[in-house]
Coordinates of C-alpha atoms and ligand atoms in Angstrom, one line a residue:
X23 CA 10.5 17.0 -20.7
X24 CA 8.1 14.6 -19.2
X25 CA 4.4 15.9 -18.7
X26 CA 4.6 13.7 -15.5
X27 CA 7.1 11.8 -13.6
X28 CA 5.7 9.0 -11.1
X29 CA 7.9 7.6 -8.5
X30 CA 7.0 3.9 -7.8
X31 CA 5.2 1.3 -9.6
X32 CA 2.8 -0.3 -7.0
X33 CA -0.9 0.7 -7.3
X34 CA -0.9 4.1 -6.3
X35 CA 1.8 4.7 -9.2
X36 CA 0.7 2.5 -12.1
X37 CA -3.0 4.1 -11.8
X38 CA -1.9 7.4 -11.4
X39 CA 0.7 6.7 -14.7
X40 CA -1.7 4.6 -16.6
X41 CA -4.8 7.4 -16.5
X42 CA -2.1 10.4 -17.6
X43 CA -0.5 8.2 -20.1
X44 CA -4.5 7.2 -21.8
X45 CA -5.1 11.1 -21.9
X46 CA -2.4 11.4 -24.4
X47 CA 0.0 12.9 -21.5
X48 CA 4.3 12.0 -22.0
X49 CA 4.6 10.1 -19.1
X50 CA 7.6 8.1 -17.0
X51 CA 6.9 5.6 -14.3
X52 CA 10.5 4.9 -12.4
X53 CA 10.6 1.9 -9.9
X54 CA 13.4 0.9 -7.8
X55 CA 13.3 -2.8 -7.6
X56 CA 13.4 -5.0 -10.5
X57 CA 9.9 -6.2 -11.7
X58 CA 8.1 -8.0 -10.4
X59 CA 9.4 -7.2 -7.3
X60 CA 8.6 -8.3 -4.0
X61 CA 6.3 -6.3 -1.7
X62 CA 5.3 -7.8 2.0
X63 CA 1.6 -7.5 2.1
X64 CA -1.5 -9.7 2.7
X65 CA -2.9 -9.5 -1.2
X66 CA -6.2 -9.3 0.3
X67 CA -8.3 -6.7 -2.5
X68 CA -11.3 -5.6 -0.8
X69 CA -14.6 -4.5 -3.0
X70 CA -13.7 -1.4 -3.4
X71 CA -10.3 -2.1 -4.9
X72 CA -11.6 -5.1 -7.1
X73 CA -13.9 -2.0 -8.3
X74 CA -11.6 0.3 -8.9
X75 CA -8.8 -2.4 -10.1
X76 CA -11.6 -3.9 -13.1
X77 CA -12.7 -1.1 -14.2
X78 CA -9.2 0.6 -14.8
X79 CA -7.3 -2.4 -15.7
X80 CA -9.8 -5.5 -16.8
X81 CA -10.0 -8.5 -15.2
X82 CA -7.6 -9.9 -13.3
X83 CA -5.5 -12.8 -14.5
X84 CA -6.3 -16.2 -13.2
X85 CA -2.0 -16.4 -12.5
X86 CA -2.2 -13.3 -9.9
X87 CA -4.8 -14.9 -7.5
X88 CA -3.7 -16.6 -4.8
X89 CA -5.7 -20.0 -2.9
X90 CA -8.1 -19.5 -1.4
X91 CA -9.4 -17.2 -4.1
X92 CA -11.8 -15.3 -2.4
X93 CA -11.8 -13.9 1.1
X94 CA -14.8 -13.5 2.7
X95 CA -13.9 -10.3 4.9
X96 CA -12.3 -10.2 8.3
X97 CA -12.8 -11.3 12.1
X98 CA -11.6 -9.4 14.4
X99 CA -10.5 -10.5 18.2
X100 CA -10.3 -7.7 21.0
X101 CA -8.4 -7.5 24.1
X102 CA -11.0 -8.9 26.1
X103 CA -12.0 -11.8 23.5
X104 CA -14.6 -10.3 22.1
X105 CA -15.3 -11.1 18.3
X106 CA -16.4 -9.4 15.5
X107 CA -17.2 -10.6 12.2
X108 CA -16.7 -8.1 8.8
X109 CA -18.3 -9.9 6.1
X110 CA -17.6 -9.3 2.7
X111 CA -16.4 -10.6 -0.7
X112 CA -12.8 -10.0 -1.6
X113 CA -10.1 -11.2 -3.2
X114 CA -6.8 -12.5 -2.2
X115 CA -3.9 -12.1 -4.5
X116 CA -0.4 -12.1 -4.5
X117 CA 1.4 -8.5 -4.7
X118 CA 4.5 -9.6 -7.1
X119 CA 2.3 -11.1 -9.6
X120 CA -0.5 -8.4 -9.3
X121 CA 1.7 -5.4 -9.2
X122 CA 3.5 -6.2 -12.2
X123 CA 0.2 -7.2 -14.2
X124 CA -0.8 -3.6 -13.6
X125 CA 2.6 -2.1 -14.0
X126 CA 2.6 -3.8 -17.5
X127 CA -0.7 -2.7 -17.9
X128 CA 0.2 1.1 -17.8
X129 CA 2.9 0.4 -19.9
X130 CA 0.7 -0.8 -23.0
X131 CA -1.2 2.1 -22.5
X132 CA 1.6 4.5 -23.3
X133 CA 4.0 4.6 -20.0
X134 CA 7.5 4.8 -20.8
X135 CA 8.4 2.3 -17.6
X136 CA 12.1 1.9 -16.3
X137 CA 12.2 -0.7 -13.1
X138 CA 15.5 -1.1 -11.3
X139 CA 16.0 2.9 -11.5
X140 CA 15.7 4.8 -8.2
X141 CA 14.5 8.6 -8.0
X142 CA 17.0 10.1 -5.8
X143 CA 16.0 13.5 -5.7
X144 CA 13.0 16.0 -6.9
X145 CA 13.9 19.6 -7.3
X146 CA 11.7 21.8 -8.0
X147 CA 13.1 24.4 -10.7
X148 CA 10.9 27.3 -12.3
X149 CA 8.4 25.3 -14.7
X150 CA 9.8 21.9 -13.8
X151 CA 11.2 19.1 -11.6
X152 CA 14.3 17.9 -12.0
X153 CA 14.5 14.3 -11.0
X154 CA 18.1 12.5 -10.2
X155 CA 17.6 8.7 -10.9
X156 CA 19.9 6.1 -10.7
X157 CA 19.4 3.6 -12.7
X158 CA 21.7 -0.1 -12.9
X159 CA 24.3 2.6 -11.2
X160 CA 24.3 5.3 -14.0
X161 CA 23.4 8.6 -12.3
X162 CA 21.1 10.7 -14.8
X163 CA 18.7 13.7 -14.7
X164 CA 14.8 13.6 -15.9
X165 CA 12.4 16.9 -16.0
X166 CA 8.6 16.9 -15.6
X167 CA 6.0 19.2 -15.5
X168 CA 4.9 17.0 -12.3
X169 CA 5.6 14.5 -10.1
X170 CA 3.4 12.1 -8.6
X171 CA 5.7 10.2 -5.4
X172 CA 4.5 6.8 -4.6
X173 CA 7.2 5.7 -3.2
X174 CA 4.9 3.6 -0.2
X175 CA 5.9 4.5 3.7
X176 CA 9.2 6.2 4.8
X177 CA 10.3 6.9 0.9
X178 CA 13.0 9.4 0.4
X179 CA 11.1 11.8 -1.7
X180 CA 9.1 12.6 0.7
X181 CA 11.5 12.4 3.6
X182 CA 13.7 15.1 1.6
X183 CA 10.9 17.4 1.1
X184 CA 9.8 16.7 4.1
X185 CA 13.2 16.8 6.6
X186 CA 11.6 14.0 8.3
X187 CA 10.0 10.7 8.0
X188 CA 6.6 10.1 8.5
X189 CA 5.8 7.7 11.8
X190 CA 5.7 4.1 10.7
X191 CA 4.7 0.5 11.9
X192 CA 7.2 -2.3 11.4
X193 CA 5.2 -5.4 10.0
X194 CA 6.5 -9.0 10.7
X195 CA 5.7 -12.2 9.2
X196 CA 6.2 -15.9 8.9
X197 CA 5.1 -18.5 6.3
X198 CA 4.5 -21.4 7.1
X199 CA 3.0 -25.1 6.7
X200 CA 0.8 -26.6 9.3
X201 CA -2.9 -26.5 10.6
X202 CA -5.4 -24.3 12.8
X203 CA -8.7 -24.2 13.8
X204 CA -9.8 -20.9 12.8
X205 CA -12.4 -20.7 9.1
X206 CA -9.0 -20.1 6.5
X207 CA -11.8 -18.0 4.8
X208 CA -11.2 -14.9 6.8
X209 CA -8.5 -12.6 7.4
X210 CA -8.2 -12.6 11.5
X211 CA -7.0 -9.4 13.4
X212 CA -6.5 -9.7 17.3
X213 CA -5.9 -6.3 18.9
X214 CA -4.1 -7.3 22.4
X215 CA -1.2 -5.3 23.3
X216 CA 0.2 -8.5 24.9
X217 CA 1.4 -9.5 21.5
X218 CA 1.2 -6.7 19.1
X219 CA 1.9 -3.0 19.8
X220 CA -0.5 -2.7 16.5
X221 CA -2.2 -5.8 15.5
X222 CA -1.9 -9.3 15.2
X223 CA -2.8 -11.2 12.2
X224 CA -3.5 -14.9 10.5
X225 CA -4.3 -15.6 7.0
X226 CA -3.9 -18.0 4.2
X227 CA -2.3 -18.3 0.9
X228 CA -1.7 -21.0 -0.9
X229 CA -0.6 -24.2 1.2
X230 CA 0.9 -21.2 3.7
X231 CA -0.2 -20.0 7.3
X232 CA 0.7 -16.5 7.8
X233 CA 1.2 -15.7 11.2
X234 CA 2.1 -11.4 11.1
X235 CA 2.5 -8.7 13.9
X236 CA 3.0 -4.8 13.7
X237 CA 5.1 -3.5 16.0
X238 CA 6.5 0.8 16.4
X239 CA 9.9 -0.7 18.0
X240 CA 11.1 -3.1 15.3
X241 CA 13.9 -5.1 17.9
X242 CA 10.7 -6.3 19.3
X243 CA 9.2 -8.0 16.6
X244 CA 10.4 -11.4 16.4
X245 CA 9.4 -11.8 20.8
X246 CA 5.7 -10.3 19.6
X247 CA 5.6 -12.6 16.9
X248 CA 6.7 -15.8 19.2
X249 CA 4.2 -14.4 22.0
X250 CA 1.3 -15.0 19.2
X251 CA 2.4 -18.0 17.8
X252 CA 2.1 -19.5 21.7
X253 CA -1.2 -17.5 21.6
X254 CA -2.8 -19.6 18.6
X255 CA -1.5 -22.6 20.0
X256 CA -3.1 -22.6 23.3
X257 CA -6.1 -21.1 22.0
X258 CA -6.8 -22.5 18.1
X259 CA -4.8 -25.5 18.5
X260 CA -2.1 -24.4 16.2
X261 CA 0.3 -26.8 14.6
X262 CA 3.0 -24.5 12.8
X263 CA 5.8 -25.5 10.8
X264 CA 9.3 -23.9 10.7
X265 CA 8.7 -20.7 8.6
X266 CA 9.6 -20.7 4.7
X267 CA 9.4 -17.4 4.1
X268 CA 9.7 -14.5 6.5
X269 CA 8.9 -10.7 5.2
X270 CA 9.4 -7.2 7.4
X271 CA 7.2 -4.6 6.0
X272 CA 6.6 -1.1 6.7
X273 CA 3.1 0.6 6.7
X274 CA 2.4 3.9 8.2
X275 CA 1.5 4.6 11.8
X276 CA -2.1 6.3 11.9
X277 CA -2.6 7.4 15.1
X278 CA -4.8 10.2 16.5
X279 CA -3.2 13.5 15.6
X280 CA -1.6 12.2 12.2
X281 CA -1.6 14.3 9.0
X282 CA -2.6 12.8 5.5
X283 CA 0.1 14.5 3.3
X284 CA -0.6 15.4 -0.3
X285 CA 2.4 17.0 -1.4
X286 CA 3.7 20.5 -2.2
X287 CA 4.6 22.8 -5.3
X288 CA 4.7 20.3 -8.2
X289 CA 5.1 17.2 -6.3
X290 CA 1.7 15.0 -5.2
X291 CA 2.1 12.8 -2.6
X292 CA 0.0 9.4 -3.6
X293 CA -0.8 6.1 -1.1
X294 CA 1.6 5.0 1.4
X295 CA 3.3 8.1 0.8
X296 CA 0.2 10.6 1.6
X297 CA -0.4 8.6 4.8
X298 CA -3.2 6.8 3.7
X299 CA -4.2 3.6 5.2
X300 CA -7.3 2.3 6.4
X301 CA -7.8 -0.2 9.7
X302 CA -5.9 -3.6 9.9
X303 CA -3.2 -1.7 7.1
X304 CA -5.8 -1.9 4.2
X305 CA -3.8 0.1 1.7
X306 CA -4.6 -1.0 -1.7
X307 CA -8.3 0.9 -2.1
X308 CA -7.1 4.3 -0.9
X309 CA -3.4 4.2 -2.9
X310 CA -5.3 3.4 -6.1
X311 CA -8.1 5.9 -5.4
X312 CA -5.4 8.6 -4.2
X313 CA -3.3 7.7 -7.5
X314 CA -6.7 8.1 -9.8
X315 CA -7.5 11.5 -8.2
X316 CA -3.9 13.0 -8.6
X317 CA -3.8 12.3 -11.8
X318 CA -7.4 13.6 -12.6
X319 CA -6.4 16.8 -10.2
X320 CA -3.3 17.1 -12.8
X321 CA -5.9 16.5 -15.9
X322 CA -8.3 19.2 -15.1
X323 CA -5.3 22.0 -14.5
X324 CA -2.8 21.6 -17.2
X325 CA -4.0 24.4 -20.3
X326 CA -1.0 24.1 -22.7
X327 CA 2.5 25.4 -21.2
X328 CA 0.3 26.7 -18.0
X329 CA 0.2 24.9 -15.2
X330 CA -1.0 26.5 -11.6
X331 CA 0.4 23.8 -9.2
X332 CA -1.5 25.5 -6.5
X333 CA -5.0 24.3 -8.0
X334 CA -3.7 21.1 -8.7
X335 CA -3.2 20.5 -5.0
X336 CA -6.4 22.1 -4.3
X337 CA -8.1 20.3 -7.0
X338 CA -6.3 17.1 -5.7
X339 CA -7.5 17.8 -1.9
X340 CA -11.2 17.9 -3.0
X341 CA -11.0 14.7 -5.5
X342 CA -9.4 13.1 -2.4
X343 CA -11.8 14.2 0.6
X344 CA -14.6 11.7 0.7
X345 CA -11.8 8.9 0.6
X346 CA -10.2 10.6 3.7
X347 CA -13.5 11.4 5.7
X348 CA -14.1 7.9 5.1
X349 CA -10.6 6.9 6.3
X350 CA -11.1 9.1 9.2
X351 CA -14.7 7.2 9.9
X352 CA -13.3 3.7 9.5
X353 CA -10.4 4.6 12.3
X354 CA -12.7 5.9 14.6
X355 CA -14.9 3.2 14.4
X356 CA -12.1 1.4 15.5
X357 CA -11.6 3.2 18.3
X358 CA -14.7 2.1 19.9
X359 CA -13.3 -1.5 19.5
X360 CA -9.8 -0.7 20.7
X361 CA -9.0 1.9 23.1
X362 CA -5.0 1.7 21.4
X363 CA -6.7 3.2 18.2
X364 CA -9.1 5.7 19.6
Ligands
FAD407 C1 2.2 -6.9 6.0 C2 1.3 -6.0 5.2 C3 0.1 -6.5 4.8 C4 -0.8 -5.7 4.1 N1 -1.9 -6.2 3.6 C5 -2.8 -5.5 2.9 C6 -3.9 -6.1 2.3 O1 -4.2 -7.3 2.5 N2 -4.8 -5.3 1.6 C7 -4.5 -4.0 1.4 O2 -5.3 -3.3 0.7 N3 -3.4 -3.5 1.8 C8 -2.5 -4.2 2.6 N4 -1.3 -3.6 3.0 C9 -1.0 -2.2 2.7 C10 -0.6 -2.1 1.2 O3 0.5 -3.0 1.0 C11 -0.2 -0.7 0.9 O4 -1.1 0.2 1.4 C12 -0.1 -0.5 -0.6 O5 0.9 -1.3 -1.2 C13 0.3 1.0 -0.9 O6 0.5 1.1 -2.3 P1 1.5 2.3 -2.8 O7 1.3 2.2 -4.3 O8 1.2 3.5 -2.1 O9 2.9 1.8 -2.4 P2 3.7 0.4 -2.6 O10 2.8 -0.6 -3.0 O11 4.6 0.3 -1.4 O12 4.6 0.7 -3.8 C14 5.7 1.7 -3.8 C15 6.7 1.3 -4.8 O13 7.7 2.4 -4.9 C16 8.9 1.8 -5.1 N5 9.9 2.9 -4.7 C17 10.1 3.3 -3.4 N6 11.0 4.3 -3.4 C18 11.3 4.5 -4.7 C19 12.2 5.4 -5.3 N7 12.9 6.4 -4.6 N8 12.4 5.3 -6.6 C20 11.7 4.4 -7.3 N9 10.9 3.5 -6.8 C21 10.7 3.6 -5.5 C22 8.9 0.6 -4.2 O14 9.9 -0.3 -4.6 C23 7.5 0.1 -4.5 O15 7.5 -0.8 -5.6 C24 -0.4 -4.4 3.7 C25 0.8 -3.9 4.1 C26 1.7 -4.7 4.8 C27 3.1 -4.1 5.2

């Protein structure tokens, strides 16, 4: 029997895994894709994840970073053309590379980690879970005390639990060669619903443009995405190659009325999968800080054999709040800028 079970090895699950596993707790990390695995995503780590990501796991390696290194915050474009400018020092990464580094990073410190395995189902049975995983097509059964599901948006822990999926954006984007006139320093967000029904974005990495949109219907996305390319050209003068690489992601939809989801009985809910995300689908700060503080919420309510799932998920609620309010704040604040996100 594991102490704890976590269900995905991005940063949610490898710092919820890694701080059991250093309290001397038997834990397994499962992760469905084959490390290190893809994950579309931006890399950009904002302060308060390079905090949170140094002081848990050491300084990042010189291989995960991507060019430019830092990024010096975000400018953002609304409807009407008006510009604001979010300064600050962050860094830009790339997921694969940085994922794994922390995935092998819980592992030294005591994780028993098994990629290409799938958690299939979580039942929850007297004093345990019982977890059906799949792993290189062997079908097997785990128990744990607890599980920790960070499966990211729409996973199928959750969505059993749950009967449902959780509302969702469909992310969209190209990689590509070429040249613009907009500072490749900054992350650029343009909020016009003429070619996003979420946002818009532009970054760098490496010798590549990144030209993204977010859309809610995803047989839309590839007309959004061509509306915004013609958008940088006639206004930044962009010169854009044919794309190398495209990705489709999934984040979740925040939207007034939404629920952040924790979980239920002896299953936490952790990043993606809770329903945290912050403005222009910053993820990274609140899944490691939602990770951290299920696994302290676990710490502080295991005595011995007994384990009172109720406090945990109490305990994990009031570990979690001031991340939330400040969610909730950032969100809001958007509103003011956007009328889509108020
Ligand atoms: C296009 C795009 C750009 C983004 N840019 C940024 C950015 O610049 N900065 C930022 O902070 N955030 C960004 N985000 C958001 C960020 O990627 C997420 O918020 C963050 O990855 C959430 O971490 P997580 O650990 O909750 O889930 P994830 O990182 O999604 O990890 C979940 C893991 O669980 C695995 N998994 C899923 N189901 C199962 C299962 N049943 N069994 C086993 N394993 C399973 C998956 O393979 C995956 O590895 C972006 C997102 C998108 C889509």
């Amino acid at each position: 029997m594991y102490d704890v079970a976590v269900i995905g090895a991005g940063p949610a699950g490898c710092m919820a895994s890694k701080r059991m596993a250093e309290a001397g707790y038997k834990v397994l990390l499962v992760e469905k894709m084959k490390l290190p695995r893809e994950k579309s995503c931006s890399g950009i780590l904002i302060p308060k994840s390079i905090q949170m990501v140094e002081k848990e796991f050491g300084e990042i390696p010189d291989t995960v970073f991507s060019h430019p290194k830092i990024n010096r915050g975000i400018i953002l474009t609304g409807e009407d053309g008006q510009v604001f400018s979010f300064e600050s020092e962050g860094y830009n990464i790339w997921r694969n590379l940085f994922d794994q580094w922390i995935a092998h990073k819980a592992r030294d410190a005591g994780v028993e980690l098994k990629d290409l395995t799938l958690a299939k189902t979580c039942e929850e049975i007297n004093d345990h879970v019982m977890l059906t995983l799949k792993e290189r097509g062997k079908v097997y059964h785990e128990k744990a005390r607890m599980v920790i599901a960070c499966e990211g948006a729409r996973g199928i822990i959750r969505k059993n639990i749950r009967k449902a999926s959780g509302d969702f954006i469909v992310t969209y984007q190209t990689f590509s060669e070429g040249t613009i006139d907009l500072d490749t320093d900054f992350f650029h967000a343009f909020l016009n619903p003429h070619f996003s029904e979420y946002d818009a974005w532009f970054n760098v990495k490496d010798d590549h443009l990144i030209i993204g949109v977010g859309v809610k219907n995803a047989s839309m996305m590839k007309s959004y995405h061509s509306k915004f390319l013609s958008f940088l050209k006639s206004h930044y003068n962009a010169q854009i190659g044919k794309p190398e690489k495209v990705e489709v992601g999934i984040i979740p939809e925040i939207r007034p009325g939404y629920t952040v989801d924790l979980g239920e009985g002896r299953v936490l809910f952790a990043g993606d999968a809770a329903n945290l995300l912050n403005p222009m689908g910053e993820g990274i700060s609140s899944a490691l800080a939602s990770g951290y503080a299920a696994a302290e919420a676990i710490k502080s309510n295991i005595h011995g054999n007994d384990i009172n799932s109720g406090n945990i998920l109490k305990s994990y609620e009031s570990k979690l709040n001031p991340e939330i309010e400040y969610m909730i704040r950032q969100w809001k604040f958007l509103g003011t800028i956007s009328p889509n996100f108020g």
